[in-house]
CSV table of C-alpha atoms in Angstrom, one decimal:
chain,number,residue,atom,x,y,z
A,1,MET,CA,7.6,-10.1,-7.3
A,2,ARG,CA,9.7,-6.9,-7.0
A,3,VAL,CA,6.8,-4.9,-8.4
A,4,LEU,CA,5.7,-4.0,-4.9
A,5,SER,CA,6.0,-0.3,-4.0
A,6,ILE,CA,4.2,-0.5,-0.6
A,7,GLY,CA,6.7,-0.5,2.2
A,8,GLN,CA,9.6,1.0,0.2
A,9,TYR,CA,11.0,4.4,0.9
A,10,ILE,CA,12.8,6.6,-1.6
A,11,PRO,CA,14.6,9.5,0.1
A,12,THR,CA,14.6,12.8,-1.9
A,13,ASP,CA,14.5,16.4,-1.1
A,14,SER,CA,10.9,17.4,-2.0
A,15,PRO,CA,8.0,19.3,-0.5
A,16,VAL,CA,6.0,16.1,-0.1
A,17,HIS,CA,8.9,14.4,1.8
A,18,GLY,CA,9.1,17.4,4.1
A,19,LEU,CA,5.5,17.2,5.2
A,20,ASP,CA,4.7,15.9,8.7
A,21,PRO,CA,3.9,12.1,8.6
A,22,ARG,CA,0.7,12.9,10.5
A,23,THR,CA,-0.3,15.2,7.7
A,24,LYS,CA,0.3,12.5,5.1
A,25,LEU,CA,-1.6,9.9,7.1
A,26,GLY,CA,-4.5,12.2,7.5
A,27,VAL,CA,-4.5,13.0,3.7
A,28,VAL,CA,-4.4,9.2,2.9
A,29,ALA,CA,-7.4,8.6,5.3
A,30,LEU,CA,-9.3,11.5,3.7
A,31,VAL,CA,-8.7,10.3,0.2
A,32,THR,CA,-9.6,6.8,1.1
A,33,VAL,CA,-13.0,7.9,2.5
A,34,ALA,CA,-13.6,10.1,-0.5
A,35,LEU,CA,-12.8,7.2,-2.9
A,36,PHE,CA,-15.4,5.0,-1.3
A,37,SER,CA,-17.9,7.8,-1.0
A,38,VAL,CA,-18.1,9.2,-4.5
A,39,THR,CA,-20.1,7.6,-7.3
A,40,ARG,CA,-19.0,9.5,-10.4
A,41,PHE,CA,-16.0,9.3,-12.7
A,42,GLU,CA,-15.6,13.1,-12.4
A,43,ALA,CA,-14.6,12.8,-8.8
A,44,PHE,CA,-12.0,10.2,-9.7
A,45,ALA,CA,-10.6,12.6,-12.3
A,46,VAL,CA,-10.2,15.3,-9.7
A,47,LEU,CA,-8.5,13.0,-7.2
A,48,ALA,CA,-6.2,11.6,-10.0
A,49,GLY,CA,-5.2,15.1,-10.9
A,50,LEU,CA,-4.2,15.8,-7.3
A,51,LEU,CA,-2.2,12.6,-7.2
A,52,VAL,CA,-0.4,13.6,-10.4
A,53,LEU,CA,0.5,16.9,-8.8
A,54,ALA,CA,1.7,15.1,-5.6
A,55,VAL,CA,3.9,12.8,-7.7
A,56,ARG,CA,5.4,15.8,-9.5
A,57,LEU,CA,6.1,17.6,-6.3
A,58,SER,CA,7.6,14.5,-4.7
A,59,ARG,CA,10.2,14.2,-7.5
A,60,LEU,CA,9.8,10.4,-7.4
A,61,PRO,CA,10.2,8.2,-10.5
A,62,VAL,CA,6.8,7.6,-12.1
A,63,ARG,CA,7.7,3.9,-12.5
A,64,SER,CA,8.2,3.6,-8.8
A,65,VAL,CA,4.8,5.1,-8.0
A,66,LEU,CA,3.0,3.0,-10.6
A,67,ARG,CA,4.8,-0.2,-9.7
A,68,GLY,CA,2.1,-1.2,-7.2
A,69,ILE,CA,-0.6,-1.2,-9.9
A,70,LYS,CA,1.2,-4.2,-11.6
A,71,ALA,CA,1.1,-6.1,-8.3
A,72,VAL,CA,-2.8,-5.8,-8.2
A,73,GLY,CA,-3.2,-6.6,-11.8
A,74,VAL,CA,-4.9,-9.9,-11.1
A,75,ILE,CA,-7.4,-8.2,-8.7
A,76,LEU,CA,-8.1,-5.6,-11.4
A,77,ALA,CA,-8.7,-8.4,-14.0
A,78,ILE,CA,-11.0,-10.3,-11.7
A,79,THR,CA,-12.9,-7.1,-10.9
A,80,LEU,CA,-13.5,-6.3,-14.6
A,81,ALA,CA,-14.5,-9.8,-15.5
A,82,ALA,CA,-16.9,-10.3,-12.6
A,83,HIS,CA,-18.8,-7.1,-13.5
A,84,SER,CA,-18.6,-7.4,-17.3
A,85,LEU,CA,-19.2,-11.0,-18.2
A,86,ARG,CA,-22.6,-12.7,-18.0
A,87,TRP,CA,-23.7,-16.3,-18.7
A,88,GLY,CA,-26.9,-17.1,-20.5
A,89,SER,CA,-28.8,-15.9,-23.5
A,90,PRO,CA,-27.3,-12.6,-24.7
A,91,PRO,CA,-29.5,-9.7,-25.7
A,92,ALA,CA,-29.7,-8.7,-29.4
A,93,GLY,CA,-26.6,-6.8,-30.6
A,94,VAL,CA,-24.5,-7.6,-27.6
A,95,PRO,CA,-21.0,-9.2,-28.2
A,96,SER,CA,-21.0,-12.9,-27.1
A,97,ALA,CA,-19.1,-16.1,-27.3
A,98,GLY,CA,-21.6,-18.8,-27.0
A,99,SER,CA,-23.5,-18.4,-23.8
A,100,LEU,CA,-20.9,-15.9,-22.5
A,101,TRP,CA,-21.6,-12.3,-23.3
A,102,LEU,CA,-20.4,-8.9,-22.4
A,103,ASP,CA,-22.7,-6.6,-20.4
A,104,PRO,CA,-21.9,-2.9,-21.3
A,105,ALA,CA,-23.4,-1.5,-18.1
A,106,GLY,CA,-21.5,-4.1,-16.0
A,107,ALA,CA,-18.3,-3.2,-17.9
A,108,MET,CA,-18.6,0.4,-16.9
A,109,THR,CA,-19.2,-0.6,-13.3
A,110,GLY,CA,-16.1,-2.8,-13.4
A,111,VAL,CA,-14.0,0.0,-14.8
A,112,PHE,CA,-15.3,2.3,-12.0
A,113,PHE,CA,-14.2,-0.1,-9.3
A,114,ALA,CA,-10.9,-0.8,-11.0
A,115,VAL,CA,-10.2,2.9,-11.1
A,116,ARG,CA,-11.0,3.1,-7.4
A,117,ILE,CA,-8.5,0.3,-6.7
A,118,VAL,CA,-5.8,2.0,-8.8
A,119,LEU,CA,-6.2,5.3,-7.1
A,120,LEU,CA,-6.2,3.7,-3.7
A,121,VAL,CA,-3.0,1.8,-4.4
A,122,VAL,CA,-1.2,4.9,-5.8
A,123,THR,CA,-2.3,6.9,-2.7
A,124,THR,CA,-0.9,4.3,-0.2
A,125,SER,CA,2.2,3.9,-2.3
A,126,MET,CA,2.9,7.6,-2.1
A,127,LEU,CA,2.7,7.5,1.7
A,128,THR,CA,5.4,4.8,2.1
A,129,LEU,CA,7.6,6.1,-0.8
A,130,THR,CA,7.8,9.6,0.8
A,131,THR,CA,7.9,8.7,4.5
A,132,SER,CA,10.7,6.9,6.3
A,133,PRO,CA,9.7,3.9,8.6
A,134,VAL,CA,10.9,5.8,11.7
A,135,ALA,CA,8.9,8.9,10.8
A,136,LEU,CA,5.9,6.7,10.0
A,137,ALA,CA,6.1,5.0,13.4
A,138,ASP,CA,6.3,8.4,15.1
A,139,GLY,CA,3.3,9.7,13.3
A,140,LEU,CA,1.2,6.6,14.0
A,141,GLU,CA,2.2,6.8,17.7
A,142,ARG,CA,1.2,10.4,17.9
A,143,LEU,CA,-2.1,9.8,16.3
A,144,MET,CA,-2.9,6.9,18.5
A,145,ARG,CA,-1.7,8.6,21.7
A,146,PRO,CA,-5.3,9.2,23.0
A,147,LEU,CA,-5.8,5.5,23.1
A,148,ALA,CA,-3.1,5.2,25.8
A,149,VAL,CA,-5.8,6.4,28.3
A,150,PHE,CA,-7.6,3.1,27.8
A,151,GLY,CA,-4.4,1.1,28.3
A,152,VAL,CA,-3.5,0.5,24.6
A,153,PRO,CA,0.3,0.3,24.1
A,154,VAL,CA,0.3,2.8,21.3
A,155,GLY,CA,4.1,2.8,20.9
A,156,ASP,CA,4.3,-1.0,20.5
A,157,VAL,CA,1.4,-1.1,18.1
A,158,ALA,CA,2.9,1.7,16.0
A,159,MET,CA,6.3,-0.1,15.9
A,160,MET,CA,4.6,-3.4,14.9
A,161,LEU,CA,2.7,-1.8,12.1
A,162,THR,CA,5.7,-0.1,10.8
A,163,VAL,CA,7.9,-3.2,10.9
A,164,ALA,CA,5.2,-5.3,9.2
A,165,LEU,CA,4.9,-2.6,6.5
A,166,ARG,CA,8.6,-2.4,6.0
A,167,PHE,CA,8.9,-6.2,5.7
A,168,ILE,CA,6.4,-6.5,2.8
A,169,PRO,CA,9.0,-5.8,0.0
A,170,THR,CA,11.6,-7.8,2.0
A,171,THR,CA,9.4,-10.8,2.0
A,172,ALA,CA,8.7,-10.5,-1.7
A,173,TYR,CA,12.4,-10.3,-2.5
A,174,GLU,CA,13.1,-13.3,-0.3
A,175,ALA,CA,10.4,-15.4,-2.1
A,176,GLU,CA,11.8,-14.4,-5.5
A,177,GLN,CA,15.3,-15.4,-4.6
A,178,ILE,CA,14.2,-18.8,-3.3
A,179,MET,CA,12.1,-19.4,-6.5
A,180,MET,CA,15.0,-18.4,-8.7
A,181,ALA,CA,17.3,-20.8,-6.8
A,182,GLN,CA,14.9,-23.7,-7.1
A,183,ALA,CA,14.2,-22.9,-10.7
A,184,ALA,CA,17.9,-23.2,-11.4
A,185,ARG,CA,17.8,-26.7,-9.8
A,186,GLY,CA,15.0,-27.8,-12.2
A,187,ALA,CA,11.8,-26.8,-10.3
A,188,ARG,CA,9.0,-25.5,-12.5
A,189,PHE,CA,6.3,-23.1,-11.2
A,190,ASP,CA,4.5,-22.4,-14.5
A,191,GLN,CA,3.3,-25.9,-15.5
A,192,GLY,CA,0.1,-27.7,-14.8
A,193,GLY,CA,-3.2,-26.6,-13.3
A,194,PRO,CA,-3.8,-24.5,-10.3
A,195,ILE,CA,-3.5,-27.4,-7.8
A,196,ARG,CA,-0.2,-28.5,-9.3
A,197,ARG,CA,1.2,-25.0,-9.2
A,198,ALA,CA,0.0,-24.5,-5.6
A,199,LYS,CA,1.8,-27.8,-4.6
A,200,ALA,CA,5.0,-26.5,-6.4
A,201,LEU,CA,5.0,-23.5,-4.1
A,202,VAL,CA,5.1,-25.6,-1.0
A,203,PRO,CA,8.9,-26.0,-1.1
A,204,VAL,CA,9.2,-22.2,-1.3
A,205,LEU,CA,7.1,-21.6,1.8
A,206,VAL,CA,9.3,-23.6,4.2
A,207,PRO,CA,12.7,-21.8,3.5
A,208,LEU,CA,10.7,-18.5,3.2
A,209,PHE,CA,9.3,-18.8,6.7
A,210,VAL,CA,12.7,-19.9,8.1
A,211,ASN,CA,14.3,-16.8,6.6
A,212,LEU,CA,11.5,-14.6,8.0
A,213,PHE,CA,11.9,-16.0,11.5
A,214,ARG,CA,15.7,-15.6,11.3
A,215,ARG,CA,15.2,-11.9,10.2
A,216,ALA,CA,12.7,-11.4,13.0
A,217,ASP,CA,15.2,-12.8,15.6
A,218,VAL,CA,18.0,-10.6,14.3
A,219,LEU,CA,15.7,-7.6,14.5
A,220,ALA,CA,14.7,-8.4,18.0
A,221,ILE,CA,18.3,-8.8,19.1
A,222,ALA,CA,19.2,-5.5,17.4
A,223,MET,CA,16.4,-3.7,19.2
A,224,GLU,CA,17.3,-5.1,22.6
A,225,SER,CA,21.0,-4.2,22.1
A,226,ARG,CA,19.8,-0.6,21.5
A,227,CYS,CA,17.9,-0.7,24.8
A,228,TYR,CA,14.4,-0.8,23.2
A,229,ALA,CA,11.9,-1.6,25.9
A,230,SER,CA,8.2,-2.0,25.7
A,231,GLY,CA,6.0,0.6,27.4
A,232,ARG,CA,8.7,3.2,28.1
A,233,ARG,CA,8.5,6.7,26.9
A,234,ARG,CA,11.4,7.3,24.4
A,235,THR,CA,13.0,10.5,23.4
A,236,ARG,CA,13.4,11.4,19.7
A,237,MET,CA,16.2,13.1,17.9
A,238,LYS,CA,13.7,15.0,15.8
A,239,GLU,CA,10.3,16.0,17.3
A,240,LEU,CA,7.4,16.2,15.0
A,241,VAL,CA,6.0,19.7,14.6
A,242,MET,CA,3.0,20.7,12.5
A,243,ARG,CA,4.0,23.7,10.3
A,244,ALA,CA,1.8,26.1,8.4
A,245,SER,CA,2.3,24.0,5.2
A,246,ASP,CA,1.1,20.9,7.0
A,247,TRP,CA,-2.1,22.6,8.2
A,248,PHE,CA,-2.7,24.1,4.7
A,249,VAL,CA,-2.4,20.7,3.0
A,250,LEU,CA,-4.5,18.9,5.6
A,251,ILE,CA,-7.3,21.4,5.8
A,252,GLY,CA,-7.3,21.8,2.0
A,253,SER,CA,-7.5,18.0,1.5
A,254,ALA,CA,-10.3,17.8,4.1
A,255,VAL,CA,-12.4,20.5,2.3
A,256,LEU,CA,-11.8,19.0,-1.1
A,257,CYS,CA,-12.6,15.4,-0.1
A,258,VAL,CA,-15.7,16.3,1.9
A,259,GLY,CA,-16.9,18.5,-1.0
A,260,LEU,CA,-16.4,15.6,-3.5
A,261,ALA,CA,-18.2,13.1,-1.2
A,262,LEU,CA,-21.2,15.5,-0.8
A,263,VAL,CA,-21.4,16.6,-4.4
A,264,MET,CA,-20.4,13.5,-6.4
């Protein structure tokens, strides 16, 4: 369960780490829109090339960036199977196993959607791997600041989103530790059908939620002891400033993504 990369932060000295968090959030939003707008593999190849360049510039271990793909392996398998496999009388010359046969056109569609998922996971992983939780909260708060006119507590919303994102790997690690402890006491999680395996996970959920509530309580006490108060304007040790490099990356990404969405 420690294959998750979303929510983890690896501090290094790189051009990608030095970008403003608002720039990285904007680039992720643009790439996401482009991924769901394009309809050709050529567009995916262009976006994949840009992601490879970003990984090289970030100086992150490639295994850390690709770790999230393993976490969505089941989703990728289901996507491929749902589009590739058909039930019924197979056409002539098509590989089959009884009434189950492989649809070549559906397989290409499944690969297309699987590639989209992989690129989306890598893009979001790059955001959290190169942006600290504090910087990410500041960036979200700045971007949502116009909503404060309508009474939306943007500071609290940004803090909640950041804490939830940060607790994703923590929750996975806690679950793994509990499962290992119960497996050492004779519990088996890999035997029986789906219903039996689901029932075997019930004893894991109870201590997991207890630990999560305990961590949440400790975090709340720590925030109160540091005078954190909802709705108050807080000062920052480091104010966010959009530099020329940030504008270059943001405008260049916007032009490229809009161009891909219109052409491909």
